[in-house]
Amino acid sequence: MVSPYYILTIGLGLAFLLGLSGQRLRLVSTGLIATAMAVFTGISLSWIAAFFSGNGATTQFFSAGFQPPFSIALQVGFHEAVITFLINLLGLMSVIYMAKGISDRSAKLGPVLLIIFMGLNMLVLTRDIFNVFVFLEITSIALAGLILFEQKEHSASAGFKYLLASSLISSLYLLGVVLVYFSTGSLYADDLGIIAQSAAPAASVAAFLMIIAVVLELKPFPANGWALDVYQGTHPATAAIISGGVATALLFVLNKILPAADPWVMQMISVIGLVTFLGSNWLGISQKDVSRMLGYSSVGQIGLVMSVIGAQNYLGDQYILIAFGLLLTHLLAKAGLFWITGLVKDSKPESLAVIRNRPLLLVVFGILLFALAGFPPFPGFFAKWELIMSLGSLEAWGWMAMILLGSLFEMVYLIRWFGTVVKADLPEGEKKPAVSISSWIPLVLFATALLVAGWYSAGLTSVAFSINYIPLLAIVVLFALDFLPAWVKNTLLMGAIAYYGYLVLPALDSFALVFGAIFIAGALITLIYGYYFKGRRPGFYPLVAMMFAGLMLLIQAKDLLSFFFAWELMTAGSYFLILRGKHSQPHAFSYMLFSFGGALLLLGGFSIAHFVTGSWDFSALDMTGPLSPLVFIMLTIGFLTKTAAIGLHIWLPGAHSEAESDVSPMVSGILLKAGVYGLIVLFLHMGHQFVLGIDLMWILSWVAVITAVGGYLLASMQEDMKRLLAYSSVGQLGVILFGLTLMSNLGWLLAISGSITHFLNKTMLFQAVGGVYSRTHDRMMYRMGGLIFRMPLTFIVVLIGIISMSGVPPLAGFAGKWLAFNAVLEKGYYLQGAGMVLAGAVAFLYLFRLIHAPFLGQLKDNLRKVKEANFWMLVPQFIIIIIIMILSAYPGTLLRPVGQALTEYFPDGALQWKDSALQFGARTAISSYGYWNGTYVMIVTIAVFATLLGIQLLIQRRNKKVGQFNIVYSAERPSTPETTHAAYNFYAHYQKAVGFLITPWATRFWNAVADFVQSVALQVRRIYTGNGQAYLIHIVLFTLICFFLYNGGF
């Protein structure tokens, strides 16, 4: 193998040459430095290649031909090779990114960059603990110089604080080294095990001082104010080196000297890391400066890796995957994000909005940010999965809770930043950010590396190669074809979805088949609507493909990892789609926080279930014992965040109403069914769970009733058509949840048929409302009226939709009411049944308002030129009407096969079907409490309607239609349409009576939680005063407290 001393020689030699030559080598300095970094990277890569080819072995190289302690020992093993490769790759990309600055100031920047990366390599490779101190000092001095060379407002103070802190920390490390030599007579890292076995006080103090010094270099909370000031005060390119390169080398050093640590020190390192991860991310919530915010994130992420290193003896075989996955994701993503912030003038979040003018840069930004947040398909996702699964197996519930909560806090400020970049107003006068080829290379390379590393990481998990990546190809292909017209991409995506459904659906069975049909049919129907849009619709179709890929992978999942992968992918895709709405930023933010919080509960629940059963597939949920109710509650809440149960619903109205016209039916009619499917899987495996003798299904039945009544009541009080339909979805999902909680054949038949009819009705109605908005450019119903004359086809769609949703015969919704009546009587849930009757009565209020306010009454003057909705908007609506009519006339088409499939799980109480006298498919459904024939009901209803219509036409055949203003008045002007059609505050009288029921208690509660978290962060952040002396006191106090606890505390 190539000797590592070439790195030392080249680094020092070229650094001296550039320093002595001044600006005389300015024209070639960048090329020389890049070549040196490329050589460093090539040497590390050659080591990796040797190990993969089987020709490599861990080798030590000694200087001057002597053995330690009379020489510098450098060790090259596989781990050293990989870590130095990452550091050197970062160095090479940093030089490329900083090419212009290096060329302008080659005598200053060139030497310090070479010395920094030479020193980092030596920190990783050296086996001499004193040389760790030497190279630590060399790197610190060079890094301080790099910070001070920057011409930012706070760079001088940042560099000075860095020097102060690193000097104090190095002194602690050196004192530890002296005590090590005093105790063992050796400075060789391989002899550090003697320290751990020694009972001498000096030995334990030596180990503590060395380890605490390296921990302090990793910037633990709260002794990290100096580091945060450095991140804020230095150039983003320098911050990328500190966050990605320096931290990586120091983590390896920490791992190298851990043989000197006893188990108590290892545990202390883990606790410090966890507290740092949680505390830093908590404080990051209140941060507005992007550089400092990324500093908080860097400190937190490094703290998480530190905690993993401390717990390596417990994590077993997956330790390397966890630590390296987290470290690799942090290095690549954080460096890339710092580089992107360096492309704009300042560190305000809204300043980065200009990157929207460069779509590829925005995509790279999204990849880096969501990789850092731990989303699939990136390596951080798999590393965090393995970490949480391992902690569950260790029964480390507290540690697991801290990591999940810290991840949620980090998501708060990352997703807020992303939303600001995507939706904030562009700074005045700003155009495309200047991005040179030297900036594109490292950004695109690191984003691509994250994708490749994620694919490779999937094969190293405990559930190897369980991920199906084929649907994700559609995302890549559509992004590559984003330059094509919208109708072409729309057609391609519909064809891909139809073909994938053709391949996948026949292999599914039971509930997966039902929901797979909803997802595939829903995708095709909602995409027909897309032919209405002109132009390219950049970015839209890859995001639609992402959401539907997640949904299809969800129903194909056979194990917990595949399910969670699909759930997170679906969440990300739907978030991006919602965020496209004009005023959707706060609502998309709320949606993502609730969805991500729910996903973390799923992750924690899966971990505990795996610990109890040892299984990776869904049989892990077939668990019993004292932890079963806890898992049930965690998973149920996780799924209910997606179905928007009462209290968890506050994201839904805004997200659905502010999304684009064709996105609203996707997220309401289709996406919500993912939560229903999750609940079905959970309830099938876990069944009834009891806490203090109380059946949790009984509690959930009341949650369902309150959700239904509350959702319908809130819908009735809305002026906005889309918000009305959004709250209506809350109520209808309550009905579906109620059916599931009955845990009977009829109850589940109600839930599954209700899921299908909800998909049909909500998709149709959201599309109809979208058509109205496309013509009127208004969503407020009280400003409409008389649209029946201008948009009669849309009126017919809405009329059929509200009849179907109301449960009035003869349409399909009546089946749900009839099933609910029978299921409630069978179960004996009479009070809950009464609540559902009340919900049905309340539903009539918003349904009547939806048809009356926009369509009936006098036509407003400003609506006289309104046209019918576009053809492509109407086509999917009438396709749904045909489906509803078929299901209404022949309800057995749906109910009979679903009911029969349910007998496998609920054999008692199923409907009996009897052929009727009619020969065209009419069947009578028979339950223990009555019977019903949908075909007969349809025939009778049509006959009665036709008869009454005929009588009306006969009686009124000579009636003359009176014009809108053709009315006799007594010397008065005719009233305007605006005063003759009362629709504003339509249910004011009801609001006076029951207004207290719709008080936004849930919103107030979550706002109070957010305010508390924000306030605590702001108060704790006050310890970071910016005073360098105060930061030194923090370091000393942190060291003393840790030493006090190390010696047993009180």
mmCIF file of N, CA and C in Angstrom, residues 67-140:
data_model
loop_
_atom_site.group_PDB
_atom_site.id
_atom_site.type_symbol
_atom_site.label_atom_id
_atom_site.label_comp_id
_atom_site.label_asym_id
_atom_site.label_seq_id
_atom_site.Cartn_x
_atom_site.Cartn_y
_atom_site.Cartn_z
ATOM 1 N N GLN A 67 10.944 2.032 15.847
ATOM 2 C CA GLN A 67 9.677 1.618 16.400
ATOM 3 C C GLN A 67 9.231 2.641 17.452
ATOM 4 N N PRO A 68 7.909 2.739 17.720
ATOM 5 C CA PRO A 68 7.436 3.625 18.789
ATOM 6 C C PRO A 68 8.077 3.211 20.117
ATOM 7 N N PRO A 69 8.344 4.116 21.011
ATOM 8 C CA PRO A 69 7.926 5.533 20.967
ATOM 9 C C PRO A 69 8.934 6.447 20.303
ATOM 10 N N PHE A 70 9.933 5.873 19.550
ATOM 11 C CA PHE A 70 10.981 6.697 18.951
ATOM 12 C C PHE A 70 10.657 7.084 17.511
ATOM 13 N N SER A 71 9.417 6.858 17.101
ATOM 14 C CA SER A 71 9.009 7.254 15.750
ATOM 15 C C SER A 71 7.520 7.576 15.754
ATOM 16 N N ILE A 72 7.107 8.181 14.668
ATOM 17 C CA ILE A 72 5.678 8.452 14.484
ATOM 18 C C ILE A 72 5.061 7.254 13.783
ATOM 19 N N ALA A 73 4.097 6.639 14.431
ATOM 20 C CA ALA A 73 3.446 5.463 13.854
ATOM 21 C C ALA A 73 2.134 5.881 13.208
ATOM 22 N N LEU A 74 1.969 5.556 11.928
ATOM 23 C CA LEU A 74 0.727 5.818 11.195
ATOM 24 C C LEU A 74 0.135 4.486 10.780
ATOM 25 N N GLN A 75 -1.121 4.276 11.080
ATOM 26 C CA GLN A 75 -1.777 3.002 10.780
ATOM 27 C C GLN A 75 -2.798 3.190 9.667
ATOM 28 N N VAL A 76 -2.760 2.310 8.707
ATOM 29 C CA VAL A 76 -3.728 2.300 7.612
ATOM 30 C C VAL A 76 -4.523 0.999 7.695
ATOM 31 N N GLY A 77 -5.744 1.117 8.143
ATOM 32 C CA GLY A 77 -6.690 0.011 8.126
ATOM 33 C C GLY A 77 -7.879 0.396 7.273
ATOM 34 N N PHE A 78 -8.853 -0.483 7.187
ATOM 35 C CA PHE A 78 -10.005 -0.185 6.336
ATOM 36 C C PHE A 78 -10.749 1.039 6.836
ATOM 37 N N HIS A 79 -10.938 1.133 8.146
ATOM 38 C CA HIS A 79 -11.665 2.270 8.690
ATOM 39 C C HIS A 79 -10.900 3.572 8.464
ATOM 40 N N GLU A 80 -9.578 3.537 8.680
ATOM 41 C CA GLU A 80 -8.772 4.733 8.429
ATOM 42 C C GLU A 80 -8.848 5.130 6.954
ATOM 43 N N ALA A 81 -8.835 4.141 6.081
ATOM 44 C CA ALA A 81 -8.888 4.428 4.643
ATOM 45 C C ALA A 81 -10.192 5.136 4.272
ATOM 46 N N VAL A 82 -11.305 4.633 4.799
ATOM 47 C CA VAL A 82 -12.599 5.226 4.458
ATOM 48 C C VAL A 82 -12.717 6.635 5.026
ATOM 49 N N ILE A 83 -12.332 6.809 6.278
ATOM 50 C CA ILE A 83 -12.472 8.131 6.895
ATOM 51 C C ILE A 83 -11.574 9.158 6.217
ATOM 52 N N THR A 84 -10.337 8.791 5.941
ATOM 53 C CA THR A 84 -9.453 9.746 5.255
ATOM 54 C C THR A 84 -9.951 10.033 3.840
ATOM 55 N N PHE A 85 -10.544 9.040 3.194
ATOM 56 C CA PHE A 85 -11.112 9.290 1.859
ATOM 57 C C PHE A 85 -12.210 10.342 1.932
ATOM 58 N N LEU A 86 -13.097 10.222 2.909
ATOM 59 C CA LEU A 86 -14.176 11.211 3.051
ATOM 60 C C LEU A 86 -13.614 12.596 3.345
ATOM 61 N N ILE A 87 -12.626 12.653 4.242
ATOM 62 C CA ILE A 87 -12.032 13.953 4.587
ATOM 63 C C ILE A 87 -11.334 14.553 3.371
ATOM 64 N N ASN A 88 -10.590 13.744 2.646
ATOM 65 C CA ASN A 88 -9.855 14.253 1.492
ATOM 66 C C ASN A 88 -10.792 14.607 0.342
ATOM 67 N N LEU A 89 -11.870 13.844 0.190
ATOM 68 C CA LEU A 89 -12.860 14.205 -0.831
ATOM 69 C C LEU A 89 -13.498 15.549 -0.497
ATOM 70 N N LEU A 90 -13.817 15.737 0.777
ATOM 71 C CA LEU A 90 -14.333 17.038 1.201
ATOM 72 C C LEU A 90 -13.316 18.136 0.926
ATOM 73 N N GLY A 91 -12.044 17.847 1.203
ATOM 74 C CA GLY A 91 -11.005 18.836 0.933
ATOM 75 C C GLY A 91 -10.911 19.176 -0.541
ATOM 76 N N LEU A 92 -10.949 18.157 -1.392
ATOM 77 C CA LEU A 92 -10.868 18.390 -2.837
ATOM 78 C C LEU A 92 -12.052 19.217 -3.321
ATOM 79 N N MET A 93 -13.254 18.847 -2.867
ATOM 80 C CA MET A 93 -14.439 19.596 -3.283
ATOM 81 C C MET A 93 -14.429 21.016 -2.716
ATOM 82 N N SER A 94 -13.876 21.173 -1.523
ATOM 83 C CA SER A 94 -13.790 22.516 -0.933
ATOM 84 C C SER A 94 -12.851 23.395 -1.748
ATOM 85 N N VAL A 95 -11.746 22.833 -2.186
ATOM 86 C CA VAL A 95 -10.804 23.600 -3.012
ATOM 87 C C VAL A 95 -11.456 23.990 -4.336
ATOM 88 N N ILE A 96 -12.187 23.054 -4.939
ATOM 89 C CA ILE A 96 -12.891 23.373 -6.187
ATOM 90 C C ILE A 96 -13.920 24.468 -5.954
ATOM 91 N N TYR A 97 -14.680 24.331 -4.868
ATOM 92 C CA TYR A 97 -15.709 25.331 -4.555
ATOM 93 C C TYR A 97 -15.079 26.700 -4.297
ATOM 94 N N MET A 98 -13.928 26.734 -3.626
ATOM 95 C CA MET A 98 -13.274 27.991 -3.245
ATOM 96 C C MET A 98 -12.239 28.437 -4.271
ATOM 97 N N ALA A 99 -12.321 27.906 -5.479
ATOM 98 C CA ALA A 99 -11.255 28.130 -6.464
ATOM 99 C C ALA A 99 -10.960 29.603 -6.677
ATOM 100 N N LYS A 100 -11.979 30.424 -6.847
ATOM 101 C CA LYS A 100 -11.748 31.844 -7.116
ATOM 102 C C LYS A 100 -11.075 32.520 -5.920
ATOM 103 N N GLY A 101 -11.570 32.243 -4.718
ATOM 104 C CA GLY A 101 -10.977 32.853 -3.533
ATOM 105 C C GLY A 101 -9.546 32.432 -3.325
ATOM 106 N N ILE A 102 -9.239 31.156 -3.616
ATOM 107 C CA ILE A 102 -7.857 30.684 -3.463
ATOM 108 C C ILE A 102 -6.948 31.391 -4.455
ATOM 109 N N SER A 103 -7.441 31.543 -5.671
ATOM 110 C CA SER A 103 -6.632 32.208 -6.693
ATOM 111 C C SER A 103 -6.319 33.643 -6.303
ATOM 112 N N ASP A 104 -7.272 34.333 -5.708
ATOM 113 C CA ASP A 104 -7.072 35.730 -5.324
ATOM 114 C C ASP A 104 -6.158 35.868 -4.116
ATOM 115 N N ARG A 105 -6.160 34.857 -3.219
ATOM 116 C CA ARG A 105 -5.375 34.954 -1.975
ATOM 117 C C ARG A 105 -4.608 33.662 -1.747
ATOM 118 N N SER A 106 -3.871 33.267 -2.764
ATOM 119 C CA SER A 106 -3.206 31.959 -2.718
ATOM 120 C C SER A 106 -2.170 31.872 -1.603
ATOM 121 N N ALA A 107 -1.476 32.962 -1.302
ATOM 122 C CA ALA A 107 -0.433 32.921 -0.276
ATOM 123 C C ALA A 107 -1.017 32.735 1.113
ATOM 124 N N LYS A 108 -2.270 33.101 1.310
ATOM 125 C CA LYS A 108 -2.914 32.953 2.617
ATOM 126 C C LYS A 108 -3.732 31.661 2.693
ATOM 127 N N LEU A 109 -4.649 31.509 1.761
ATOM 128 C CA LEU A 109 -5.589 30.381 1.852
ATOM 129 C C LEU A 109 -4.924 29.054 1.498
ATOM 130 N N GLY A 110 -4.031 29.057 0.510
ATOM 131 C CA GLY A 110 -3.429 27.800 0.070
ATOM 132 C C GLY A 110 -2.733 27.043 1.180
ATOM 133 N N PRO A 111 -1.783 27.658 1.866
ATOM 134 C CA PRO A 111 -1.068 26.916 2.917
ATOM 135 C C PRO A 111 -1.980 26.426 4.037
ATOM 136 N N VAL A 112 -2.909 27.282 4.498
ATOM 137 C CA VAL A 112 -3.731 26.845 5.631
ATOM 138 C C VAL A 112 -4.654 25.698 5.232
ATOM 139 N N LEU A 113 -5.180 25.705 3.999
ATOM 140 C CA LEU A 113 -6.022 24.589 3.556
ATOM 141 C C LEU A 113 -5.229 23.291 3.512
ATOM 142 N N LEU A 114 -4.018 23.352 2.972
ATOM 143 C CA LEU A 114 -3.201 22.136 2.896
ATOM 144 C C LEU A 114 -2.839 21.623 4.284
ATOM 145 N N ILE A 115 -2.488 22.534 5.177
ATOM 146 C CA ILE A 115 -2.111 22.114 6.531
ATOM 147 C C ILE A 115 -3.322 21.557 7.276
ATOM 148 N N ILE A 116 -4.495 22.165 7.077
ATOM 149 C CA ILE A 116 -5.695 21.650 7.744
ATOM 150 C C ILE A 116 -5.950 20.204 7.355
ATOM 151 N N PHE A 117 -5.949 19.921 6.060
ATOM 152 C CA PHE A 117 -6.316 18.568 5.632
ATOM 153 C C PHE A 117 -5.171 17.580 5.833
ATOM 154 N N MET A 118 -3.944 18.069 5.768
ATOM 155 C CA MET A 118 -2.843 17.200 6.163
ATOM 156 C C MET A 118 -2.969 16.833 7.634
ATOM 157 N N GLY A 119 -3.264 17.830 8.482
ATOM 158 C CA GLY A 119 -3.411 17.569 9.906
ATOM 159 C C GLY A 119 -4.567 16.634 10.212
ATOM 160 N N LEU A 120 -5.682 16.791 9.504
ATOM 161 C CA LEU A 120 -6.828 15.901 9.730
ATOM 162 C C LEU A 120 -6.488 14.465 9.353
ATOM 163 N N ASN A 121 -5.755 14.294 8.261
ATOM 164 C CA ASN A 121 -5.325 12.944 7.888
ATOM 165 C C ASN A 121 -4.447 12.337 8.966
ATOM 166 N N MET A 122 -3.519 13.121 9.476
ATOM 167 C CA MET A 122 -2.612 12.602 10.497
ATOM 168 C C MET A 122 -3.365 12.289 11.796
ATOM 169 N N LEU A 123 -4.386 13.099 12.135
ATOM 170 C CA LEU A 123 -5.187 12.801 13.324
ATOM 171 C C LEU A 123 -5.840 11.430 13.212
ATOM 172 N N VAL A 124 -6.290 11.100 12.026
ATOM 173 C CA VAL A 124 -6.942 9.806 11.821
ATOM 174 C C VAL A 124 -5.923 8.671 11.831
ATOM 175 N N LEU A 125 -4.761 8.896 11.223
ATOM 176 C CA LEU A 125 -3.820 7.805 10.994
ATOM 177 C C LEU A 125 -2.861 7.551 12.149
ATOM 178 N N THR A 126 -2.522 8.568 12.925
ATOM 179 C CA THR A 126 -1.479 8.393 13.937
ATOM 180 C C THR A 126 -1.920 7.439 15.043
ATOM 181 N N ARG A 127 -0.939 6.688 15.537
ATOM 182 C CA ARG A 127 -1.180 5.796 16.667
ATOM 183 C C ARG A 127 -0.448 6.290 17.912
ATOM 184 N N ASP A 128 0.031 7.512 17.872
ATOM 185 C CA ASP A 128 0.742 8.114 18.996
ATOM 186 C C ASP A 128 -0.162 9.176 19.608
ATOM 187 N N ILE A 129 -0.506 9.021 20.875
ATOM 188 C CA ILE A 129 -1.471 9.941 21.470
ATOM 189 C C ILE A 129 -0.880 11.335 21.665
ATOM 190 N N PHE A 130 0.456 11.442 21.758
ATOM 191 C CA PHE A 130 1.050 12.776 21.835
ATOM 192 C C PHE A 130 0.980 13.458 20.475
ATOM 193 N N ASN A 131 1.183 12.684 19.419
ATOM 194 C CA ASN A 131 1.075 13.271 18.080
ATOM 195 C C ASN A 131 -0.359 13.695 17.768
ATOM 196 N N VAL A 132 -1.333 13.073 18.409
ATOM 197 C CA VAL A 132 -2.704 13.574 18.296
ATOM 198 C C VAL A 132 -2.751 15.023 18.767
ATOM 199 N N PHE A 133 -2.078 15.281 19.893
ATOM 200 C CA PHE A 133 -2.017 16.660 20.401
ATOM 201 C C PHE A 133 -1.307 17.572 19.407
ATOM 202 N N VAL A 134 -0.195 17.095 18.852
ATOM 203 C CA VAL A 134 0.580 17.921 17.916
ATOM 204 C C VAL A 134 -0.261 18.297 16.695
ATOM 205 N N PHE A 135 -0.880 17.293 16.073
ATOM 206 C CA PHE A 135 -1.654 17.574 14.866
ATOM 207 C C PHE A 135 -2.958 18.320 15.184
ATOM 208 N N LEU A 136 -3.452 18.133 16.388
ATOM 209 C CA LEU A 136 -4.621 18.899 16.813
ATOM 210 C C LEU A 136 -4.278 20.382 16.905
ATOM 211 N N GLU A 137 -3.104 20.670 17.454
ATOM 212 C CA GLU A 137 -2.657 22.060 17.554
ATOM 213 C C GLU A 137 -2.394 22.643 16.169
ATOM 214 N N ILE A 138 -1.745 21.865 15.314
ATOM 215 C CA ILE A 138 -1.457 22.349 13.951
ATOM 216 C C ILE A 138 -2.760 22.663 13.213
ATOM 217 N N THR A 139 -3.715 21.740 13.308
ATOM 218 C CA THR A 139 -4.992 21.941 12.621
ATOM 219 C C THR A 139 -5.743 23.129 13.193
ATOM 220 N N SER A 140 -5.721 23.268 14.511
ATOM 221 C CA SER A 140 -6.448 24.368 15.143
ATOM 222 C C SER A 140 -5.881 25.720 14.735
#
